[in-house]
Amino acid sequence: MTIDWGIILESIPLLGHGVVVTLQVSALASVLGLVLGVVLGLCSLSHSRPLRLIVAGYVDFIRGTPLLIQIFLVFFALPALGIRFDEFWAGVVALSLNSAAFVAEVVRGGVGSIERGQSEAATAIGMRHRQILVYILLPQAYRQMVPPLTNELISLVKNSSLLSVISVYELTRAGQAIISVHFVPFEIYTLLAVYYYVLIKVLSWLSGRLERRLPTW
Amino acid sequence: MVTPVIQVQDLSKSFGDNSVLRRVSMDVATGETVVIIGASGSGKTTFLRCLNRLEEPSAGNVRLDGNPVMNSGSEKQIADQRSQFGFVFQRFNLFPHFSALDNVAIGPEKVRGMSKSDARALAAAELKRVHMSDHAMKRPVQLSGGQQQRVAIARALAMKPRVMLFDEPTSALDPELVQEVLDVMKELANGGMTMVVVTHEMNFAREVADRVIYMEDGRIAEEGPPEILFREPKSPGAQRFLRHLTHE
Ligand SMILES: Nc1ncnc2c1ncn2[C@@H]1O[C@H](COP(=O)(O)OP(=O)(O)O)[C@@H](O)[C@H]1O
Ligand SMILES: [Mg+2]
């Protein structure tokens, strides 16, 4: 087979816009997912049984259904309930909701692994459960949470390619637009793979640096 | 009659079918220092933990200044009452992500609702009391075991507790670090603090204790002033235990 180098050269800058959108979606969804996930994770450690059950149900639902279906639910089903987003924000919301469930599990695991003596010492001076979670246990869990959270971020960046199905003009969708005009699927999909690969390598590297900078006790 | 600081009545605790405390009753008067000794597994730690409700007793009751220690009520009420007991753990359990100062300040700030600067001022004063002013900004990992335990004592004192409970505070320490902790405890006792101390430091008990309690199988097997209990223990268990201890 012959490789159309011309189209590759032409596509590299064209895909740049897609990269920007992929980064925007990923950044927004990871921040929202992190915040929501931490809140959900702390709820899953609370003394309130209803709260724990709600979070467990939510996590179970997210883990038990395909992300593609979750994206469609946000994009098609929520508007029927009067909640309306454009494609971009629908994508951000779907990825955030998905990611939050995984972050919640990471937080629960990380906080749960802190030695029992820590919460006992805090209990003994009269701190309440919620204060102990927020001021004593969570901060000690940060460092060990970085690797699993990085994995989650990597999944999120890769998963953002699924947003092409609701026409978010991210990297994959941008590639598909070129393919539909020039019919060069091999070249473009290979190029997309390289783009994603580089993005993810950079993120892993940044996360490694962050992990080393966080203190150990 | 003056109400004792702590009144314990028929306190029992079982884990499953393991009876760890069996109807323990005792009073601790204001300013009194009570030392508890007894073999490993005799229930000393569990007893202390039932006083401040780190462990829920199975039966019996505890009164602090005549008020029943609650097991119901709002989380805040229970926590506030628990904070009237200072608790010092065998393994210090300092918060590793805070400086010594913040380890002591966190309670006054979050539990008593003091401003951060007031809490830190109080913490600095408590660190001074345990001779740790020079190390206020250090993290626990930068401190020796004896220093960590003194910070832990300051952390408990900062809550202005009615009574201090110590669970073998020096048994996790290298021998050369034991004395500095005992000295601080002695100063506290001499300053009028009410204390219940689980320890096998006989010299400390002899010098500081008003009363020594020997526990065996979850019961108070014998009690009395240290000079009497150590010299002529009556129960065979206490005799064996003390002989064993002095031969170590
Ligand atoms: N949380 C617990 N669950 C089950 N058994 C316990 C627990 N805590 C203590 N025990 C048991 O209670 C007994 C007394 O323990 P403890 O109070 O620690 O004794 P001591 O401090 O005198 O060594 C031991 O047999 C111990 O195994
Ligand atoms: Mg013990």
Coordinates of C-alpha atoms and ligand atoms in Angstrom, one line a residue:
Chain A
M1 CA 0.0 0.0 0.0
T2 CA 1.1 3.6 -0.5
I3 CA 1.1 6.1 2.2
D4 CA -0.2 9.6 1.4
W5 CA 2.5 11.7 3.1
G6 CA 1.0 14.8 1.7
I7 CA -2.3 14.4 3.5
I8 CA -0.4 13.6 6.8
L9 CA 1.6 16.8 6.6
E10 CA -1.6 18.7 5.8
S11 CA -3.5 17.1 8.7
I12 CA -1.0 17.8 11.4
P13 CA -2.0 21.4 11.9
L14 CA -5.7 20.7 11.1
L15 CA -5.8 18.3 14.0
G16 CA -4.3 20.9 16.2
H17 CA -7.8 22.4 16.9
G18 CA -9.0 18.9 17.8
V19 CA -6.2 18.5 20.3
V20 CA -7.1 21.8 21.9
V21 CA -10.8 20.7 22.3
T22 CA -9.7 17.3 23.6
L23 CA -7.5 19.0 26.2
Q24 CA -10.3 21.4 27.1
V25 CA -12.8 18.7 27.6
S26 CA -10.4 16.5 29.5
A27 CA -9.2 19.4 31.8
L28 CA -12.8 20.5 32.6
A29 CA -14.0 16.9 33.1
S30 CA -11.1 15.9 35.2
V31 CA -11.5 18.9 37.5
L32 CA -15.2 18.5 37.8
G33 CA -14.9 14.8 38.2
L34 CA -12.2 15.2 40.9
V35 CA -14.3 17.6 42.9
L36 CA -17.5 15.6 42.6
G37 CA -15.5 12.4 43.2
V38 CA -13.9 13.6 46.4
V39 CA -17.3 14.7 47.7
L40 CA -18.8 11.4 46.7
G41 CA -15.8 9.5 48.2
L42 CA -16.2 11.3 51.5
C43 CA -19.9 10.7 51.5
S44 CA -19.2 7.0 51.0
L45 CA -17.2 7.1 54.2
S46 CA -19.8 9.1 56.2
H47 CA -21.8 7.7 59.1
S48 CA -25.0 8.3 57.2
R49 CA -26.2 5.0 55.8
P50 CA -28.6 6.6 53.2
L51 CA -25.7 8.7 51.9
R52 CA -23.4 5.7 51.6
L53 CA -26.1 3.7 49.8
I54 CA -26.7 6.5 47.3
V55 CA -23.0 6.8 46.5
A56 CA -22.7 3.0 46.3
G57 CA -25.6 2.9 43.9
Y58 CA -24.2 5.6 41.8
V59 CA -20.8 4.0 41.5
D60 CA -22.4 0.7 40.7
F61 CA -24.4 2.2 37.9
I62 CA -21.4 4.0 36.4
R63 CA -19.3 0.9 36.5
G64 CA -22.0 -1.4 35.3
T65 CA -22.9 0.6 32.1
P66 CA -20.9 1.5 29.0
L67 CA -19.6 5.1 28.9
L68 CA -21.1 5.4 25.4
I69 CA -24.6 4.8 26.8
Q70 CA -23.9 7.3 29.6
I71 CA -22.9 9.9 27.0
F72 CA -26.1 9.3 25.1
L73 CA -28.1 9.5 28.3
V74 CA -26.7 12.9 29.1
F75 CA -27.0 14.1 25.5
F76 CA -30.4 12.8 24.6
A77 CA -32.2 11.8 27.8
L78 CA -31.5 14.8 30.0
P79 CA -32.9 17.3 27.5
A80 CA -36.1 15.4 27.7
L81 CA -36.2 16.2 31.4
G82 CA -35.6 19.9 30.6
I83 CA -31.8 19.9 31.2
R84 CA -30.2 21.1 28.0
F85 CA -26.5 21.3 27.1
D86 CA -24.7 21.8 23.8
E87 CA -22.5 19.0 22.6
F88 CA -19.4 20.3 24.2
W89 CA -20.9 20.6 27.7
A90 CA -22.9 17.4 27.4
G91 CA -19.5 15.7 26.7
V92 CA -17.9 17.4 29.7
V93 CA -20.8 16.5 32.0
A94 CA -20.9 12.9 30.8
L95 CA -17.1 12.4 31.3
S96 CA -17.2 14.2 34.7
L97 CA -20.0 12.0 36.0
N98 CA -18.2 8.9 34.8
S99 CA -14.9 9.9 36.2
A100 CA -16.4 11.0 39.6
A101 CA -17.5 7.4 40.3
F102 CA -13.9 6.2 39.8
V103 CA -12.4 9.0 41.8
A104 CA -14.9 8.3 44.6
E105 CA -13.5 4.7 44.8
V106 CA -9.9 6.0 44.9
V107 CA -10.7 8.4 47.7
R108 CA -12.5 5.7 49.7
G109 CA -9.6 3.3 49.3
G110 CA -7.0 5.9 50.0
V111 CA -8.6 7.3 53.1
G112 CA -9.6 3.8 54.3
S113 CA -5.9 2.8 54.2
I114 CA -4.8 5.4 56.7
E115 CA -3.8 3.8 60.0
R116 CA -6.6 3.5 62.5
G117 CA -4.6 5.2 65.3
Q118 CA -4.9 8.5 63.3
S119 CA -8.7 8.6 63.5
E120 CA -8.6 7.4 67.1
A121 CA -6.3 10.2 68.1
A122 CA -8.5 12.7 66.5
T123 CA -11.6 11.2 68.0
A124 CA -10.0 11.3 71.4
I125 CA -9.5 15.1 71.3
G126 CA -13.2 15.5 70.4
M127 CA -13.0 15.9 66.6
R128 CA -16.1 14.8 64.7
H129 CA -16.2 12.2 62.0
R130 CA -16.5 14.7 59.2
Q131 CA -13.7 16.9 60.5
I132 CA -11.5 13.8 60.9
L133 CA -12.1 12.9 57.2
V134 CA -11.3 16.3 55.9
Y135 CA -8.5 17.5 58.1
I136 CA -6.8 14.3 59.2
L137 CA -7.3 11.4 56.8
L138 CA -7.8 12.9 53.4
P139 CA -4.6 15.0 53.4
Q140 CA -2.5 11.9 54.4
A141 CA -4.0 10.0 51.5
Y142 CA -3.1 12.5 48.7
R143 CA 0.2 11.0 47.7
Q144 CA -1.0 7.5 47.4
M145 CA -4.0 8.6 45.4
V146 CA -1.9 10.2 42.7
P147 CA -1.1 7.0 40.7
P148 CA -4.7 5.7 40.6
L149 CA -5.9 9.2 39.8
T150 CA -3.4 9.4 37.0
N151 CA -4.8 6.2 35.6
E152 CA -8.2 7.7 35.8
L153 CA -7.1 10.8 34.0
I154 CA -5.5 8.7 31.2
S155 CA -8.7 6.8 30.8
L156 CA -10.6 10.1 30.7
V157 CA -8.4 11.4 27.9
K158 CA -8.8 8.2 25.9
N159 CA -12.5 8.1 26.6
S160 CA -13.0 11.6 25.4
S161 CA -12.6 10.2 21.8
L162 CA -16.1 8.7 22.3
L163 CA -17.5 12.2 22.3
S164 CA -17.0 12.1 18.6
V165 CA -20.4 10.3 18.4
I166 CA -22.2 13.4 19.7
S167 CA -20.2 15.6 17.3
V168 CA -17.9 17.2 19.8
Y169 CA -15.1 18.5 17.6
E170 CA -12.3 16.9 19.6
L171 CA -9.3 15.1 18.2
T172 CA -11.1 11.9 16.9
R173 CA -13.9 13.9 15.4
A174 CA -11.4 16.2 13.7
G175 CA -9.7 13.2 12.2
Q176 CA -12.9 11.7 11.0
A177 CA -13.7 15.0 9.2
I178 CA -10.5 14.7 7.3
I179 CA -11.1 11.0 6.5
S180 CA -14.6 11.8 5.2
V181 CA -13.2 14.3 2.7
H182 CA -10.0 12.6 1.6
F183 CA -10.7 8.9 2.4
V184 CA -7.4 8.2 4.1
P185 CA -8.4 6.2 7.2
F186 CA -5.1 4.4 7.6
E187 CA -3.0 7.5 7.7
I188 CA -5.3 9.6 9.9
Y189 CA -6.1 6.9 12.4
T190 CA -2.4 6.2 12.7
L191 CA -1.8 9.9 13.2
L192 CA -4.5 10.0 15.9
A193 CA -3.0 7.1 17.7
V194 CA 0.3 9.0 17.8
Y195 CA -1.4 12.2 19.1
Y196 CA -3.2 10.3 21.9
Y197 CA 0.0 8.4 22.8
V198 CA 2.0 11.6 23.1
L199 CA -0.7 13.3 25.1
I200 CA -0.8 10.4 27.5
K201 CA 2.9 10.1 27.9
V202 CA 3.1 13.8 28.8
L203 CA 0.4 13.4 31.4
S204 CA 2.1 10.4 32.9
W205 CA 5.3 12.2 33.1
L206 CA 3.7 15.2 34.8
S207 CA 1.9 13.0 37.3
G208 CA 5.2 11.3 38.2
R209 CA 6.7 14.6 38.9
L210 CA 3.7 15.7 41.0
E211 CA 3.9 12.4 43.0
R212 CA 7.6 13.0 43.8
R213 CA 6.9 16.5 44.9
L214 CA 4.1 15.5 47.4
P215 CA 5.5 14.9 50.8
T216 CA 5.8 11.5 52.5
W217 CA 5.5 11.3 56.2
Chain B
M1 CA -18.5 14.8 100.1
V2 CA -16.6 15.9 97.1
T3 CA -17.7 14.2 93.9
P4 CA -14.9 12.1 92.4
V5 CA -13.8 13.2 88.9
I6 CA -14.4 9.7 87.6
Q7 CA -16.8 7.1 89.0
V8 CA -16.8 3.7 87.3
Q9 CA -19.5 1.3 88.3
D10 CA -19.7 -2.3 87.2
L11 CA -18.0 -1.6 83.9
S12 CA -18.0 -4.7 81.7
K13 CA -16.8 -5.2 78.1
S14 CA -16.9 -8.3 75.9
F15 CA -15.6 -8.8 72.4
G16 CA -17.8 -11.5 71.1
D17 CA -17.7 -14.1 73.9
N18 CA -14.3 -12.9 75.1
S19 CA -15.1 -11.1 78.4
V20 CA -12.3 -8.5 78.7
L21 CA -13.7 -6.4 81.6
R22 CA -15.8 -7.9 84.3
R23 CA -17.7 -5.5 86.5
V24 CA -14.9 -3.1 87.2
S25 CA -15.7 -0.4 89.8
M26 CA -13.5 2.4 90.9
D27 CA -13.4 6.1 91.7
V28 CA -10.7 8.6 90.9
A29 CA -10.6 11.7 93.1
T30 CA -9.6 15.2 91.9
G31 CA -5.8 15.5 91.6
E32 CA -5.3 11.8 92.2
T33 CA -2.8 9.7 90.2
V34 CA -3.8 6.1 89.8
V35 CA -1.4 3.7 88.2
I36 CA -2.7 0.5 86.6
I37 CA -0.5 -2.5 86.3
G38 CA -1.2 -6.0 85.1
A39 CA -0.2 -8.7 82.6
S40 CA -0.6 -8.2 78.9
G41 CA -4.2 -9.0 77.9
S42 CA -5.6 -8.3 81.4
G43 CA -7.8 -5.5 80.0
K44 CA -5.9 -2.3 80.9
T45 CA -6.1 -0.7 77.5
T46 CA -9.7 -1.7 77.1
F47 CA -10.5 -0.2 80.5
L48 CA -9.0 3.2 79.5
R49 CA -10.7 3.1 76.1
C50 CA -14.1 2.5 77.8
L51 CA -13.6 5.5 80.0
N52 CA -13.6 8.0 77.1
R53 CA -15.8 5.8 74.9
L54 CA -13.2 5.0 72.2
E55 CA -14.7 1.6 73.0
E56 CA -18.4 1.2 73.9
P57 CA -18.8 -0.7 77.2
S58 CA -21.1 -3.7 77.2
A59 CA -22.5 -2.8 80.6
G60 CA -22.0 -0.6 83.6
N61 CA -21.5 3.1 83.6
V62 CA -18.9 5.9 83.9
R63 CA -19.5 9.3 85.4
L64 CA -17.3 12.3 84.8
D65 CA -17.8 15.0 87.5
G66 CA -21.0 13.1 88.4
N67 CA -22.5 13.3 84.9
P68 CA -23.0 10.0 83.1
V69 CA -20.7 9.6 80.1
M70 CA -23.2 9.5 77.3
N71 CA -23.6 6.9 74.6
S72 CA -26.5 8.8 73.1
G73 CA -27.0 12.4 72.1
S74 CA -25.7 14.3 69.2
E75 CA -22.3 13.6 67.7
K76 CA -21.2 16.9 68.9
Q77 CA -22.3 16.4 72.5
I78 CA -20.5 13.0 72.6
A79 CA -17.4 14.4 71.1
D80 CA -17.3 17.4 73.5
Q81 CA -17.6 15.1 76.4
R82 CA -14.9 12.8 75.1
S83 CA -12.6 15.8 74.8
Q84 CA -12.8 16.2 78.6
F85 CA -10.6 13.1 78.8
G86 CA -7.0 13.6 77.6
F87 CA -5.8 10.3 76.0
V88 CA -2.2 9.5 75.4
F89 CA -1.5 6.4 73.2
Q90 CA 1.3 4.0 73.4
R91 CA 2.2 4.8 69.8
F92 CA 1.8 8.6 70.1
N93 CA -0.4 8.7 67.0
L94 CA 0.6 12.3 66.1
F95 CA -0.7 13.6 62.8
P96 CA 2.2 13.3 60.5
H97 CA 1.1 16.0 58.1
F98 CA 1.1 18.7 60.8
S99 CA 3.9 20.5 62.6
A100 CA 4.2 19.8 66.4
L101 CA 2.4 23.1 66.9
D102 CA -0.5 22.3 64.6
N103 CA -0.8 18.9 66.1
V104 CA -1.6 20.7 69.4
A105 CA -3.6 23.5 67.9
I106 CA -6.0 21.5 65.7
G107 CA -8.2 20.4 68.7
P108 CA -8.7 23.9 70.2
E109 CA -9.4 25.2 66.7
K110 CA -11.7 22.6 65.3
V111 CA -13.3 21.3 68.5
R112 CA -13.4 24.4 70.8
G113 CA -13.9 26.8 67.9
M114 CA -10.9 29.1 68.7
S115 CA -9.4 31.3 66.1
K116 CA -6.3 29.9 64.4
S117 CA -4.1 32.4 66.1
D118 CA -5.6 31.8 69.6
A119 CA -5.3 28.1 69.1
R120 CA -1.7 28.4 68.1
A121 CA -0.9 30.6 71.1
L122 CA -2.5 28.1 73.4
A123 CA -0.6 25.3 71.6
A124 CA 2.7 27.1 72.0
A125 CA 2.0 27.4 75.8
E126 CA 1.2 23.7 76.0
L127 CA 4.4 22.8 74.1
K128 CA 6.3 24.9 76.6
R129 CA 4.8 22.9 79.4
V130 CA 6.3 19.7 77.9
H131 CA 9.6 21.4 77.1
M132 CA 9.1 21.2 73.3
S133 CA 9.0 24.9 72.4
D134 CA 12.2 24.6 70.4
H135 CA 10.6 22.0 68.1
A136 CA 7.3 23.6 67.5
M137 CA 7.7 23.8 63.8
K138 CA 9.0 20.3 63.2
R139 CA 7.0 17.5 61.8
P140 CA 6.6 14.3 63.8
V141 CA 9.1 12.4 61.6
Q142 CA 11.8 14.9 62.6
L143 CA 11.2 14.2 66.3
S144 CA 12.5 11.3 68.5
G145 CA 9.9 9.0 70.1
G146 CA 10.2 10.8 73.4
Q147 CA 9.7 14.1 71.8
Q148 CA 6.7 12.8 69.9
Q149 CA 5.1 11.5 73.0
R150 CA 5.6 14.8 74.7
V151 CA 3.9 16.6 71.8
A152 CA 1.1 14.0 72.1
I153 CA 0.7 14.9 75.8
A154 CA 0.6 18.6 74.9
R155 CA -2.1 17.8 72.3
A156 CA -4.2 16.2 75.0
L157 CA -3.5 19.0 77.5
A158 CA -4.6 21.7 75.0
M159 CA -8.2 20.5 75.4
K160 CA -8.0 21.4 79.1
P161 CA -9.2 17.9 80.1
R162 CA -10.6 17.0 83.5
V163 CA -8.4 13.9 83.6
M164 CA -5.5 12.5 81.6
L165 CA -5.5 8.8 80.6
F166 CA -2.1 7.3 79.6
D167 CA -1.9 3.9 78.0
E168 CA 1.7 2.6 78.4
P169 CA 3.1 6.0 77.2
T170 CA 6.7 4.9 77.4
S171 CA 6.6 1.3 76.3
A172 CA 7.2 2.0 72.7
L173 CA 10.3 4.2 73.4
D174 CA 14.0 3.4 73.4
P175 CA 15.1 3.1 77.0
E176 CA 17.1 6.4 76.9
L177 CA 14.0 8.3 75.9
V178 CA 11.7 7.0 78.7
Q179 CA 12.7 9.4 81.4
E180 CA 12.0 12.7 79.6
V181 CA 8.4 11.5 79.2
L182 CA 8.1 10.3 82.8
D183 CA 9.4 13.6 84.0
V184 CA 6.7 15.5 82.1
M185 CA 4.1 13.2 83.6
K186 CA 5.5 13.7 87.0
E187 CA 5.3 17.5 86.7
L188 CA 1.7 17.2 85.6
A189 CA 0.8 15.1 88.6
N190 CA 2.6 17.4 90.9
G191 CA 0.7 20.3 89.3
G192 CA -2.5 18.7 90.4
M193 CA -3.7 17.0 87.3
T194 CA -5.9 14.0 87.8
M195 CA -4.3 11.0 86.0
V196 CA -4.9 7.4 85.3
V197 CA -1.7 5.8 84.0
V198 CA -1.2 2.3 82.7
T199 CA 2.5 1.7 83.0
H200 CA 5.1 -0.8 84.2
E201 CA 7.6 1.9 85.3
M202 CA 7.8 0.9 88.9
N203 CA 9.9 3.9 90.0
F204 CA 7.3 6.2 88.5
A205 CA 4.5 4.4 90.2
R206 CA 6.4 4.4 93.5
E207 CA 7.1 8.2 93.3
V208 CA 4.0 9.5 91.7
A209 CA 1.1 7.2 92.3
D210 CA -1.4 7.8 95.1
R211 CA -2.8 4.4 94.4
V212 CA -1.8 1.3 92.3
I213 CA -4.4 -1.0 90.8
Y214 CA -3.4 -4.5 89.8
M215 CA -5.7 -5.9 87.1
E216 CA -6.0 -9.6 86.3
D217 CA -8.5 -11.2 83.8
G218 CA -10.5 -8.0 83.5
R219 CA -10.9 -7.5 87.2
I220 CA -9.3 -5.3 89.8
A221 CA -7.5 -8.0 91.7
E222 CA -5.8 -5.8 94.2
E223 CA -5.3 -2.1 95.0
G224 CA -3.5 0.1 97.4
P225 CA -0.8 2.7 97.9
P226 CA 2.3 1.8 96.0
E227 CA 4.6 1.3 99.0
I228 CA 2.3 -1.3 100.4
L229 CA 1.2 -3.1 97.2
F230 CA 4.7 -3.3 95.9
R231 CA 6.2 -4.5 99.1
E232 CA 3.7 -7.0 100.2
P233 CA 1.2 -8.0 97.5
K234 CA -1.6 -10.2 98.8
S235 CA -2.9 -12.0 95.8
P236 CA -0.8 -14.7 94.2
G237 CA -1.3 -13.2 90.8
A238 CA 0.1 -9.8 91.9
Q239 CA 3.0 -11.6 93.7
R240 CA 3.9 -13.5 90.5
F241 CA 3.5 -10.4 88.3
L242 CA 5.7 -8.2 90.5
R243 CA 8.4 -10.8 90.9
H244 CA 8.4 -11.3 87.2
L245 CA 8.6 -7.5 86.6
T246 CA 11.5 -6.8 89.1
H247 CA 13.5 -9.7 87.6
E248 CA 13.5 -8.2 84.1
Ligands
LIG1 N1 -11.0 -4.5 69.4 C1 -10.9 -5.7 69.9 N2 -11.5 -6.7 69.4 C2 -11.4 -8.0 69.9 N3 -10.7 -8.3 71.0 C3 -10.0 -7.2 71.6 C4 -10.1 -5.9 71.1 N4 -9.3 -5.1 71.9 C5 -8.8 -5.9 72.9 N5 -9.2 -7.2 72.7 C6 -8.9 -8.3 73.6 O1 -9.1 -7.9 74.9 C7 -8.2 -8.5 75.7 C8 -7.5 -7.4 76.6 O2 -6.8 -6.5 75.8 P1 -6.2 -5.2 76.3 O3 -7.2 -4.3 76.9 O4 -5.5 -4.6 75.1 O5 -5.2 -5.7 77.4 P2 -3.9 -5.0 78.0 O6 -3.9 -3.5 77.6 O7 -4.0 -5.2 79.4 O8 -2.8 -5.7 77.4 C9 -7.2 -9.2 74.9 O9 -7.5 -10.6 74.9 C10 -7.5 -8.7 73.5 O10 -7.2 -9.7 72.5
MG2 MG -2.5 -2.5 76.5

